[in-house]
Coordinates of C-alpha atoms and ligand atoms in Angstrom, one line a residue:
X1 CA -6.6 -10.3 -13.0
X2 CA -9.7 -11.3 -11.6
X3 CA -10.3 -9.7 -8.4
X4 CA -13.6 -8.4 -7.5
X5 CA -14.1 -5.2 -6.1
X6 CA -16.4 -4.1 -3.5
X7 CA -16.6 -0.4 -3.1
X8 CA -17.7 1.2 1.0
X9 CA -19.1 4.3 1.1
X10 CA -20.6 6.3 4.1
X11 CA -23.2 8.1 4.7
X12 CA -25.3 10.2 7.3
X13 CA -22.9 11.3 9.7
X14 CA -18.9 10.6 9.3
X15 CA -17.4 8.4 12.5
X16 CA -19.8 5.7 11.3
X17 CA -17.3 2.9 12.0
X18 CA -16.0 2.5 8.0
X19 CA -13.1 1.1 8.6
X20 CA -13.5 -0.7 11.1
X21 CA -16.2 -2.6 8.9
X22 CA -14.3 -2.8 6.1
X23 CA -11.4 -4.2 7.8
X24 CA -14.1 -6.9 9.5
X25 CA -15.3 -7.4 6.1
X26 CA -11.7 -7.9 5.3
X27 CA -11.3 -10.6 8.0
X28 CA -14.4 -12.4 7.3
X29 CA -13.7 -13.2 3.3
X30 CA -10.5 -14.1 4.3
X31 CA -11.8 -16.9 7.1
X32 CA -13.5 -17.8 4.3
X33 CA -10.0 -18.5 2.7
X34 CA -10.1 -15.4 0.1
X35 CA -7.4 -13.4 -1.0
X36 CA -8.4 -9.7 0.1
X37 CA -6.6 -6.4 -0.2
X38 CA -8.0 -3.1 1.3
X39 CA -7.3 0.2 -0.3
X40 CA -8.6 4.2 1.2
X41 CA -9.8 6.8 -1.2
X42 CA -9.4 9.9 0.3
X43 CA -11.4 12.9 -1.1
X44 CA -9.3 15.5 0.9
X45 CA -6.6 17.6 -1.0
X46 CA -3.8 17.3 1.3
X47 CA -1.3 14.9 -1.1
X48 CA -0.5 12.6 1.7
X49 CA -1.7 12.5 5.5
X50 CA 2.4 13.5 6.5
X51 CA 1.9 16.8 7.4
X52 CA -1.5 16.6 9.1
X53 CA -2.4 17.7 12.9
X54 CA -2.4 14.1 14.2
X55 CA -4.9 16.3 16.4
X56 CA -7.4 17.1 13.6
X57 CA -7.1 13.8 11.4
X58 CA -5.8 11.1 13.9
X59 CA -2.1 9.1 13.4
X60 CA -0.6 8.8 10.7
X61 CA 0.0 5.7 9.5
X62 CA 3.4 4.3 7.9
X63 CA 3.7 1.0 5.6
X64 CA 6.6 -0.5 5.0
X65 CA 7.6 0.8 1.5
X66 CA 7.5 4.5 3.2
X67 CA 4.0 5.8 2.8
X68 CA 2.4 8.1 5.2
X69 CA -1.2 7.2 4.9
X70 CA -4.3 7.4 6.7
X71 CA -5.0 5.7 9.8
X72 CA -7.4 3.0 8.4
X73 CA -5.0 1.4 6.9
X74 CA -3.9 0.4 10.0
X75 CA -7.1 -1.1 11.1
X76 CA -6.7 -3.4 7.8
X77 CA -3.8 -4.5 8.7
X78 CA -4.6 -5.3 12.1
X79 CA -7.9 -7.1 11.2
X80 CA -6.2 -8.8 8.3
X81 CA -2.7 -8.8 8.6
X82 CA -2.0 -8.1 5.3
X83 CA 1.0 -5.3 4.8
X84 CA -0.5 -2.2 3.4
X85 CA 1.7 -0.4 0.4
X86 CA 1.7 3.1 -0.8
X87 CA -0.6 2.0 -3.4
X88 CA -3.4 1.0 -1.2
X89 CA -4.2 5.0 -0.2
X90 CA -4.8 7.9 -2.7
X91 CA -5.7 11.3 -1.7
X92 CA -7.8 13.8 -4.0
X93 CA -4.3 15.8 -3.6
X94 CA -2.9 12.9 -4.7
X95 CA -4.6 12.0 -7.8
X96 CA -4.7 16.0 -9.1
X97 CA -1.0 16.3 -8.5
X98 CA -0.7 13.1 -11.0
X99 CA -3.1 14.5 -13.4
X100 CA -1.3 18.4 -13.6
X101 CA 2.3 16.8 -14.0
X102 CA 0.4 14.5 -16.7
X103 CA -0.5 17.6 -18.1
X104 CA 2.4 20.0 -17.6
X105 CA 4.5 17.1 -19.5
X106 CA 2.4 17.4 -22.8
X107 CA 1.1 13.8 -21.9
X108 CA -2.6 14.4 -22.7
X109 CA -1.5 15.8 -26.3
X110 CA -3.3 19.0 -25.9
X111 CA -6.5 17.8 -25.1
X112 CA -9.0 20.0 -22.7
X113 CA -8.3 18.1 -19.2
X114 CA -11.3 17.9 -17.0
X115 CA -12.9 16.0 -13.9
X116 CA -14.1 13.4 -16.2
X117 CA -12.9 11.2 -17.8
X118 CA -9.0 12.6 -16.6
X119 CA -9.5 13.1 -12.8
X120 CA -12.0 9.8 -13.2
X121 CA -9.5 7.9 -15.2
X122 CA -6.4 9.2 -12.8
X123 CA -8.6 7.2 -9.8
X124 CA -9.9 4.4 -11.7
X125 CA -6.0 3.7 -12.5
X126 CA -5.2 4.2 -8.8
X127 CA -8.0 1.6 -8.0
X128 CA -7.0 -1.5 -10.5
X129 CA -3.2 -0.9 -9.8
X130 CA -1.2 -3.4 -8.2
X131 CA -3.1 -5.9 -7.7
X132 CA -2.5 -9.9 -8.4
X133 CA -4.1 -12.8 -7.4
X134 CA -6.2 -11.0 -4.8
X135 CA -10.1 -12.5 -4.9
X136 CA -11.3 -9.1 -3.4
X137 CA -10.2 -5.8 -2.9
X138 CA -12.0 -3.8 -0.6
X139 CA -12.5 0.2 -1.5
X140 CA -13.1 2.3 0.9
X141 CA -14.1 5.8 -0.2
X142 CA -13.2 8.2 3.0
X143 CA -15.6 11.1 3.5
X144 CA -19.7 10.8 4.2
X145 CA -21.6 10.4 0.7
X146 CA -22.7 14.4 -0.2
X147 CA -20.1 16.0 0.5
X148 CA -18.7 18.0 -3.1
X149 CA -15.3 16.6 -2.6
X150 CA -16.4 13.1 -2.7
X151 CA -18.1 13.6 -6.5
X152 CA -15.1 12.1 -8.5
X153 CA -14.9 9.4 -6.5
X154 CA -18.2 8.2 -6.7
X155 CA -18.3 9.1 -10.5
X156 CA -14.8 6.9 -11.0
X157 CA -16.5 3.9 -9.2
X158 CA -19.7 4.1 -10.7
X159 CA -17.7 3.8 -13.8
X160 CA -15.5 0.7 -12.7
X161 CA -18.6 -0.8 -11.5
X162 CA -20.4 -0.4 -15.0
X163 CA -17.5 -1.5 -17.0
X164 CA -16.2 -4.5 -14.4
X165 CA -20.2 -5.5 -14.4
X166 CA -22.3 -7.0 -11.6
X167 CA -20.4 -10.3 -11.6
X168 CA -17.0 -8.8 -10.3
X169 CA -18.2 -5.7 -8.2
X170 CA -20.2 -4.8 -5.1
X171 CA -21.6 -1.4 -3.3
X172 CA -21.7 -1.7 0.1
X173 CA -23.1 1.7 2.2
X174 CA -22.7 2.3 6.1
X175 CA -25.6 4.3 7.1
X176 CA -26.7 5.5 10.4
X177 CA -30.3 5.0 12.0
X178 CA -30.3 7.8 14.9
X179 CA -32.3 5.9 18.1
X180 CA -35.2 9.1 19.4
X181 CA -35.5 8.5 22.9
X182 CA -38.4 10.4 23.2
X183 CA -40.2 8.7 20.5
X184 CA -38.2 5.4 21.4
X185 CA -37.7 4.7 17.7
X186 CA -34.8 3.4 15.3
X187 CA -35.4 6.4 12.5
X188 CA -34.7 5.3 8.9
X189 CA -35.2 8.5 7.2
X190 CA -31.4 9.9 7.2
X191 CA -30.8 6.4 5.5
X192 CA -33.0 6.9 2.9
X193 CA -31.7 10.3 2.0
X194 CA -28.4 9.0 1.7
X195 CA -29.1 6.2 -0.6
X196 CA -31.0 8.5 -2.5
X197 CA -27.9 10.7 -3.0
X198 CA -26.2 7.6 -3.6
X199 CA -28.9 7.0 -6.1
X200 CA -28.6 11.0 -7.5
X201 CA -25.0 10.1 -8.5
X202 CA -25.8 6.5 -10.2
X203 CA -24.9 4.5 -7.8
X204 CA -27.5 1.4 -6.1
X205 CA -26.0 0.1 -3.3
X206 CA -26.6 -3.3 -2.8
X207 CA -25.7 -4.2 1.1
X208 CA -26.5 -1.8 3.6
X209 CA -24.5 -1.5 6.2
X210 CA -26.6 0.0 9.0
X211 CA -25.1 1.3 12.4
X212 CA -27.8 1.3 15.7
X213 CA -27.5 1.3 19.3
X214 CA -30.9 -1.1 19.1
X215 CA -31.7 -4.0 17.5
X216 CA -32.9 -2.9 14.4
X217 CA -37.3 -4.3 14.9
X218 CA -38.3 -6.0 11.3
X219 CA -40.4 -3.7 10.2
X220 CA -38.3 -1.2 9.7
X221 CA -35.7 -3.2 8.1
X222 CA -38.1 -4.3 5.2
X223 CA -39.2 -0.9 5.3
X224 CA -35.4 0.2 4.5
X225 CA -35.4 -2.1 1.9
X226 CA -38.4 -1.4 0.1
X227 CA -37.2 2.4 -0.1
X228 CA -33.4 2.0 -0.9
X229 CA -34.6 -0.9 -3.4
X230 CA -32.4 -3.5 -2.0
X231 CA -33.3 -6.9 -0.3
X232 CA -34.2 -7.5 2.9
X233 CA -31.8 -9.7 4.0
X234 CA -29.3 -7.4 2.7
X235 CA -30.0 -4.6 5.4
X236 CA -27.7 -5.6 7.4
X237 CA -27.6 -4.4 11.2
X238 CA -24.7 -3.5 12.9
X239 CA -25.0 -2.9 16.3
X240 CA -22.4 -1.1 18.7
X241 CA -20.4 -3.5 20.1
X242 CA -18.0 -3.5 23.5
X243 CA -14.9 -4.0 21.6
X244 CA -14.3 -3.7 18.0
X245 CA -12.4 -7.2 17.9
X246 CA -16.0 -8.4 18.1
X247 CA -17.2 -6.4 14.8
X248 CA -16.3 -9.7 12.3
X249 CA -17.9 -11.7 15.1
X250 CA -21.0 -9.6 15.2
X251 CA -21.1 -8.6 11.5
X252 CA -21.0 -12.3 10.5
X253 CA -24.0 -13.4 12.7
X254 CA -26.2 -10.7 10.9
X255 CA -25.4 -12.4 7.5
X256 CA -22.6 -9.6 6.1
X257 CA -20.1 -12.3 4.1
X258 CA -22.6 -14.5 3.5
X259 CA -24.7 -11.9 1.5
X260 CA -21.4 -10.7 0.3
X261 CA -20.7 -14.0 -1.3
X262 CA -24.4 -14.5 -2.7
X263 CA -24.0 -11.6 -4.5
X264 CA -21.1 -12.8 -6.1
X265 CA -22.8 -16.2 -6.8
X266 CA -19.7 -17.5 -4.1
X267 CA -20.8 -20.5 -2.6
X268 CA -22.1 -19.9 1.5
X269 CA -22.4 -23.1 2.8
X270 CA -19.0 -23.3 4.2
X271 CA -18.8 -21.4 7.8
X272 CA -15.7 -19.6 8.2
X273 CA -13.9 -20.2 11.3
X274 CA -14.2 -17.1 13.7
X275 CA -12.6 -18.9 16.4
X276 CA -9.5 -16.8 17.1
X277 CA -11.7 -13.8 17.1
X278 CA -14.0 -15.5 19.8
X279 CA -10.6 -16.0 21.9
X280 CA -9.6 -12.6 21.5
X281 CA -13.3 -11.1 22.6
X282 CA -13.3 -13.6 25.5
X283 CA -9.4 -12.3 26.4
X284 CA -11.1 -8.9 26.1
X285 CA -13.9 -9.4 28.3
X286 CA -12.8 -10.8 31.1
X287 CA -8.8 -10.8 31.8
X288 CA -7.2 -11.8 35.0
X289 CA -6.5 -8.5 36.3
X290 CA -5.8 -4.7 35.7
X291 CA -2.7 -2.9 34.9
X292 CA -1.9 1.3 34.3
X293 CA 0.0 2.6 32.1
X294 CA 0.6 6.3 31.7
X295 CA 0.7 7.8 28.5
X296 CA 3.1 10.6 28.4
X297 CA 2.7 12.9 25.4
X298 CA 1.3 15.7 23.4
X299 CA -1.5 14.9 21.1
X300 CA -3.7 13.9 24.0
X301 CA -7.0 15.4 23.1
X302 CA -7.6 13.2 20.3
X303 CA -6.9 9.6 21.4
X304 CA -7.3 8.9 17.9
X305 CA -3.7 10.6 17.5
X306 CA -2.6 7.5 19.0
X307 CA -4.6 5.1 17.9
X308 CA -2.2 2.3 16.5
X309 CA -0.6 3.0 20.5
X310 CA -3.6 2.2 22.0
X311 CA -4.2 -1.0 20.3
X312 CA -0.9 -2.4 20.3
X313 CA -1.2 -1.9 24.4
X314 CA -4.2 -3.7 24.3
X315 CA -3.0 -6.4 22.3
X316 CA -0.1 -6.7 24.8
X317 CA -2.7 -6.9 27.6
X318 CA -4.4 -9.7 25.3
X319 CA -1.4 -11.3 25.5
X320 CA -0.9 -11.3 29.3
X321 CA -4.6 -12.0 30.0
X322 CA -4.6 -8.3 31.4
X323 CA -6.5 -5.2 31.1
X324 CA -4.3 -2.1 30.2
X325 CA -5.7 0.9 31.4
X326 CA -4.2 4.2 29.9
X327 CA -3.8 7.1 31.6
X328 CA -3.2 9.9 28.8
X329 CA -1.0 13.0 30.8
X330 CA 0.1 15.8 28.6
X331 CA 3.3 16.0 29.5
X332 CA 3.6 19.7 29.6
X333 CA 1.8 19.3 33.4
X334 CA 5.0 17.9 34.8
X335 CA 6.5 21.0 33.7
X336 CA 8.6 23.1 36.8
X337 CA 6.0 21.1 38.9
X338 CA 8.2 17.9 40.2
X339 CA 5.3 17.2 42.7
X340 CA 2.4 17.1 39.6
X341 CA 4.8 14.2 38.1
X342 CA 4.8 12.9 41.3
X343 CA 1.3 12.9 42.1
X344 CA 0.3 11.2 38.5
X345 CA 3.3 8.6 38.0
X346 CA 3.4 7.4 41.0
X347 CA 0.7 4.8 41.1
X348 CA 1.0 3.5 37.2
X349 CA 2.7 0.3 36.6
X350 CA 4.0 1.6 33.2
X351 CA 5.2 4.8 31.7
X352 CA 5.4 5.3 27.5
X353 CA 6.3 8.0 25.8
X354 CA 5.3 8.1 22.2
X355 CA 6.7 9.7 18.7
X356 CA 6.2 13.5 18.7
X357 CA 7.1 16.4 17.0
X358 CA 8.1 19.9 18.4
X359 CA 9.9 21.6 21.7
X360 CA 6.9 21.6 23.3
X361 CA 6.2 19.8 26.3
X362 CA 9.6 17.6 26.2
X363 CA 10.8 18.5 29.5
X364 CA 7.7 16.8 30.6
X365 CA 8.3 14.2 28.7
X366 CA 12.8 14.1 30.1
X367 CA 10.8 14.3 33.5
X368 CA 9.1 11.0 32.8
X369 CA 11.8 9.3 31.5
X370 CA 13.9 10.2 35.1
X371 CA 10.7 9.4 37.0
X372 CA 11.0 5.7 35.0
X373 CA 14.7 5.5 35.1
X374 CA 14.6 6.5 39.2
X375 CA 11.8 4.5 40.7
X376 CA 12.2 1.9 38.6
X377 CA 9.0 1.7 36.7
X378 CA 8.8 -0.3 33.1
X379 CA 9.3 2.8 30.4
X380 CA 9.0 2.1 26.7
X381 CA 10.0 5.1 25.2
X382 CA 9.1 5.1 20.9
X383 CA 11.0 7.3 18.7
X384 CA 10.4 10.4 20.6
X385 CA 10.2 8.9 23.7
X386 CA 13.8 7.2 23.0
X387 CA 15.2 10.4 22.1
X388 CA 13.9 12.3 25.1
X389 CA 15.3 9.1 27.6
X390 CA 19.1 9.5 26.1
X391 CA 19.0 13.4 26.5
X392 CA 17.8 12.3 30.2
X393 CA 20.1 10.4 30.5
X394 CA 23.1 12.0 29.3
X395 CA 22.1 15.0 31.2
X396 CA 22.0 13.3 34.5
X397 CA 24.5 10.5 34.3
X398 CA 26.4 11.2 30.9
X399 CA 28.2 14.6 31.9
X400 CA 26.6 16.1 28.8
X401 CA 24.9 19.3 30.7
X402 CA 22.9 20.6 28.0
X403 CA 21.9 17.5 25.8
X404 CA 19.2 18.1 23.5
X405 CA 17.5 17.5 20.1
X406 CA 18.8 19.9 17.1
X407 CA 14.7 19.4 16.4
X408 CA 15.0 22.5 18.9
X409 CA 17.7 24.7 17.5
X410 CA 21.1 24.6 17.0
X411 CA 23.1 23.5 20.1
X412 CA 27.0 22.2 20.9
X413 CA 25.3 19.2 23.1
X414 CA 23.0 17.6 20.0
X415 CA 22.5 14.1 21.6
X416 CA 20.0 13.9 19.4
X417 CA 20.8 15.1 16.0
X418 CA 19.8 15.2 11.9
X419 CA 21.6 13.0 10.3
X420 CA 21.6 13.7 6.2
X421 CA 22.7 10.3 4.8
X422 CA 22.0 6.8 5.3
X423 CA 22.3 3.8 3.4
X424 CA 18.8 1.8 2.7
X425 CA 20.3 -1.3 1.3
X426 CA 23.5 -0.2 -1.0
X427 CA 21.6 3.1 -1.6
X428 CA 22.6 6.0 0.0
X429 CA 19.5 8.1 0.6
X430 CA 19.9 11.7 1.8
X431 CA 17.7 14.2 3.1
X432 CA 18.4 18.2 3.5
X433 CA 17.9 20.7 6.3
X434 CA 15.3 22.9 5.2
X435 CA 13.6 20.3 2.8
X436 CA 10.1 20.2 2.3
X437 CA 8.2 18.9 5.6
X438 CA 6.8 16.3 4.3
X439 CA 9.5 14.7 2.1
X440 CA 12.7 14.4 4.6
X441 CA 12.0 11.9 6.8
X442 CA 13.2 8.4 7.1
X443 CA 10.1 6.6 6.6
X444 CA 9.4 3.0 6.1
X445 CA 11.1 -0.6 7.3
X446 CA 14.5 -0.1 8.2
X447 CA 16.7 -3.5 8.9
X448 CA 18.2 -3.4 12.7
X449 CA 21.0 -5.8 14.5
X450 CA 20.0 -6.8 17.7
X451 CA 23.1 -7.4 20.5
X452 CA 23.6 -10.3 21.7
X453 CA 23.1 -11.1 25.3
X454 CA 20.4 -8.0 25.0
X455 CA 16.5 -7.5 26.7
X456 CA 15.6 -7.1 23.1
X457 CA 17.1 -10.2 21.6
X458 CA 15.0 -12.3 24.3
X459 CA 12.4 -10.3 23.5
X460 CA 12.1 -11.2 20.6
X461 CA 13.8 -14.4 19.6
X462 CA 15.9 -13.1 16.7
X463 CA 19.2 -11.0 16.0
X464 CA 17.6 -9.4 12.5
X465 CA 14.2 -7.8 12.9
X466 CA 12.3 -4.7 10.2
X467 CA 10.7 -2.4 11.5
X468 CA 8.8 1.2 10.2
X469 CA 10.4 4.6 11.0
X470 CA 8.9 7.9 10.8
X471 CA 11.0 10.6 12.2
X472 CA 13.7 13.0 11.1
X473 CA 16.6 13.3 14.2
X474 CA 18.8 10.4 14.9
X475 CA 20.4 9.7 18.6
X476 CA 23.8 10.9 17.1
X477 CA 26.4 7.5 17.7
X478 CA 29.2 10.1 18.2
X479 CA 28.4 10.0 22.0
X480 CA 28.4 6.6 22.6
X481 CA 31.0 6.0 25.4
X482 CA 29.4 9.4 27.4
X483 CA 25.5 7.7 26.8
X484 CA 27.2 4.0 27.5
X485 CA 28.6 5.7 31.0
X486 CA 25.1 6.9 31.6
X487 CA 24.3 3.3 31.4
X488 CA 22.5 3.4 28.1
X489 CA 23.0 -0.3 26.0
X490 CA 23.3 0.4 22.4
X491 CA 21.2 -2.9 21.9
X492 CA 19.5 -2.3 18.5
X493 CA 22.2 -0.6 15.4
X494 CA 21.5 -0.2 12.1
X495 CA 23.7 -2.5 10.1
X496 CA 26.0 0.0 8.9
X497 CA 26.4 0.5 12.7
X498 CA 26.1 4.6 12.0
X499 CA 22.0 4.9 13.8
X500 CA 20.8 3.5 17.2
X501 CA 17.5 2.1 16.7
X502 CA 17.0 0.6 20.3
X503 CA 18.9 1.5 23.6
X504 CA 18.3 0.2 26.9
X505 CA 19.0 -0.3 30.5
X506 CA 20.3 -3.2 32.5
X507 CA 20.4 -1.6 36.0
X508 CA 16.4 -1.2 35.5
X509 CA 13.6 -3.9 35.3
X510 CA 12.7 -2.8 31.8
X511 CA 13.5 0.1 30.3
X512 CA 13.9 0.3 26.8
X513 CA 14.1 3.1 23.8
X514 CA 13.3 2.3 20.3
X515 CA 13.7 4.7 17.2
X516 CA 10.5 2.4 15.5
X517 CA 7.2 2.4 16.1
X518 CA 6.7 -1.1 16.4
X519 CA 2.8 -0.3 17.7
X520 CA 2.4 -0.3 13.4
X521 CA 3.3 -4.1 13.3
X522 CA 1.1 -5.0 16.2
X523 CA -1.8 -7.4 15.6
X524 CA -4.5 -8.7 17.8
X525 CA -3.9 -12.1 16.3
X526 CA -0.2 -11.4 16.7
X527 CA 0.5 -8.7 19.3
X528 CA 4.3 -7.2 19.1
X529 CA 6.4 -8.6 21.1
X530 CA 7.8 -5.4 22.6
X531 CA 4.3 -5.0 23.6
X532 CA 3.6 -8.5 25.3
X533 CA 6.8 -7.8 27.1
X534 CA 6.6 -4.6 28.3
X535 CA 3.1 -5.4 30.1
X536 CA 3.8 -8.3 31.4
X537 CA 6.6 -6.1 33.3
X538 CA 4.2 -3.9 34.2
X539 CA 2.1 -6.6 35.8
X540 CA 5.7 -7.9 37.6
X541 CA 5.4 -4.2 38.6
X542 CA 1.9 -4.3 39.9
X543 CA 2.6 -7.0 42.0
X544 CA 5.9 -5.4 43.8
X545 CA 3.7 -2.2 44.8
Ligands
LIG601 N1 10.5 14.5 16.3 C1 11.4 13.4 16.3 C2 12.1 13.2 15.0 O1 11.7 13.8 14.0 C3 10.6 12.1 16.6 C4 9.6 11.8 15.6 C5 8.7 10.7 16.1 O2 8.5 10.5 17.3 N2 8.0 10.0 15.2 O3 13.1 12.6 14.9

């Protein structure tokens, strides 16, 4: 193996915009025609992001081989559309659980285990795994430079660096420089502090990465250089921009790969071709019209909750030459208030209701679903938002009364139910009521049938399609013929035929369920199909009110 390495850090301030310049980085060296592979460090201690508030730490984010991981890794693979695995994110949690089973098993033969070199080794391991003929694999190390639980990290790639040389491995540091309106200046002190923590723990960055609201005046870049002892061509600025699918754009005018490269003694002379990105940013900025779609859910104070949601709308408004406007409603406002769903649904050209977790605030969310299924506006209900449109449905038009989830208690009408076996190929995986939270989901690609003659098999041009599941309750097939009454399609089964992955309507203009979350697979480059469709019936809708 002979990939290079280049290792991101962060400093200043965190929500500096790391991944998203990583994953730009990402997309540059591979216009360039490289290889690339982009892994998360995590410093917290939680073992996986699974069982995090999506409203503390944003989405989480599932691969196809199962792993719940952080949500840059879907930023990677929507700027590089390269399929993240469970072993491109590691969690201080992770690593230490490693190291004490290492230990509990006898395997470090008694010795005294410690931070270094076991904790160091345990991530340098984590780092070098799994990798093939990639030319570069990007490290991002998550957390702002100073903060105690970062410390191992740093030491492990300080260590890599030193024992993979110069030749074969790169520091890059994001850095803020804070515009003073009163004094009207870019200030580069917080940047030189942090290099000079950098610096306390062994580590010279050699590309600065530095975020601004300004253009960043000349002086003050050579003065960044001359006290972070790095060139001045290599103070890179990086300047908000109006959409981040202009960051590899913007990042590669202000020299980023190509310094990249030099330091790698690549050759530079060969452009890369940026112009599908261009396309995209011209898409973004001015589309043909407007469409709204209401966002009917739970996690709705951090939009970050939602984040692989929000782009995949966008990239189906990319699609369609549209704007999509969200309108994020927590659903619990529909509650006993028919004339509050009303009053916010009724001008939107699109209802969706994402994955959630928990009673609370699914009425709202039924409510929606009725709203959609009555006036007949697109709905695109994922994973939750499927299983609340069946119990809808089989409430109203099934002659099952009481529908509900056994997520909510026990109850004679599960509609929604846990199922505790499935096969996943000829394996028959099973999971257990009171298992540990974060272990007894089905998580990961899952292969679904399409019907023929279905919405979904137009929409997407195949019978066969993979797609990534996170959830736990299963629209239970047993009531079938009640939900088929209700005029439900079973138009997406598993191929054992046992779990519903996709139901829809044909007495609607779109309405479609999905157990998936097919906003994982969504690319700007390649938006999901599901998505392209379901916009451009909401602009068929925009043009009927
Ligand atoms: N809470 C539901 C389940 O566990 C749905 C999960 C989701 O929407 N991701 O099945």
């Amino acid at each position: 193996m002979t990939t290079r390495f280049i290792f991101i850090t962060g400093g200043v301030v965190s929500s500096l915009g790391k991944g998203i310049a990583s994953s730009a980085l990402g997309a540059l060296l591979q216009a360039r025609g490289y290889k690339v592979r982009l892994r998360k460090l995590d410093p917290y201690l939680n073992v996986d992001p699974g069982t995090m508030s999506p409203t503390q730490h944003g989405e989480v984010f599932v691969t196809d081989d199962g792993a719940e991981t952080d949500l840059d890794l879907g930023h990677y693979e929507r700027f590089t559309g390269v399929a993240s695995r469970q072993s491109d994110n590691v969690t201080t949690g992770r690593i230490y659980s490693n190291v004490i089973a290492k230990e509990r098993r006898g395997d470090y033969l008694g010795a005294t285990v410690q931070v270094i070199p076991h904790v160091t080794d345990a991530i340098k391991e984590f780092a070098l795994s799994d990798l093939t003929d990639e030319d570069f694999c990007l490290c991002e190390i998550g957390g702002t430079v100073g903060d105690i639980e970062s410390l191992p990290f740093l030491e492990a790639i300080r260590q890599l660096s030193n024992e993979l040389g110069g030749e074969r491995s790169l520091f890059v540091h994001v850095t803020l420089l804070p515009y003073i309106r009163t004094a009207g200046e870019l200030k580069t002190k917080p940047t030189q502090h942090s290099v000079k923590e950098l610096l306390s723990v062994g580590i010279q960055p050699k590309i600065l990465l530095c975020r601004a609201e300004q253009p960043i005046p000349d002086g003050e870049r050579r003065k960044i250089a001359l006290f972070c002892n790095v060139k001045p061509e290599c103070v890179i600025p990086a300047l908000d921009v109006d959409t981040i699918y202009n960051v590899p754009v913007s990042y590669h005018e202000q020299g980023f790969d190509e310094q990249v490269l030099r330091h790698f003694d690549l050759p530079t002379a060969h452009k890369p071709d940026l112009s599908r990105w261009k396309t995209i940013v011209e898409r973004v900025r001015a589309p043909e019209g407007e469409v709204t779609i209401a966002v009917v859910g739970k996690y709705t104070t951090l939009l970050d909750s939602y984040k692989s949601l929000a782009e995949a709308l966008a990239h189906g408004g990319i699609a369609n030459n549209m704007r999509v406007k969200l309108k994020w409603i927590d659903s619990q406002v529909f509650e006993g208030n028919e004339a509050e769903a009303t009053r916010q649904l009724e001008d939107v050209n699109g209802i969706l209701v994402p994955g959630g977790f928990g009673e609370r605030g699914t009425e709202g969310k039924i409510r929606a679903a009725q709203f959609a299924r009555e006036k007949r506006v697109p709905y695109f209900g994922i994973c939750f938002g499927m299983q609340m449109a069946v119990i809808e449905a089989a409430r109203s038009l099934g002659g099952v009364p009481r529908a509900t989830s056994s997520e909510f208690g026990a109850s004679d009408q599960a509609v929604v139910g846990l199922m505790t076996e499935w096969l996943k190929g000829n394996r028959r995986e099973t999971r257990v009521t009171n298992g540990d939270l974060g272990g007894t989901m089905r998580l990961g690609a899952y292969p679904c049938d399409l019907l023929k003659g279905s919405k979904v098999r137009a929409i997407y041009g195949t019978d066969h399609i993979d797609e990534r599941h996170r959830h736990r309750y299963e629209v239970n097939i047993n009531y079938r013929s009640q939900l088929e009454k209700a005029g439900l399609v079973f138009s997406g089964l598993s191929p054992d035929g046992q779990l519903p992955e996709i139901v829809e309507r044909n007495d609607h203009p779109w309405f479609i369920g999905v157990q998936f979350h097919p906003e994982l697979k969504s690319k700007p480059l390649a938006p999901h199909p599901l998505f392209t469709s379901f916009i451009k019936a909401a602009v068929e809708q925009s043009r009927l009110v």
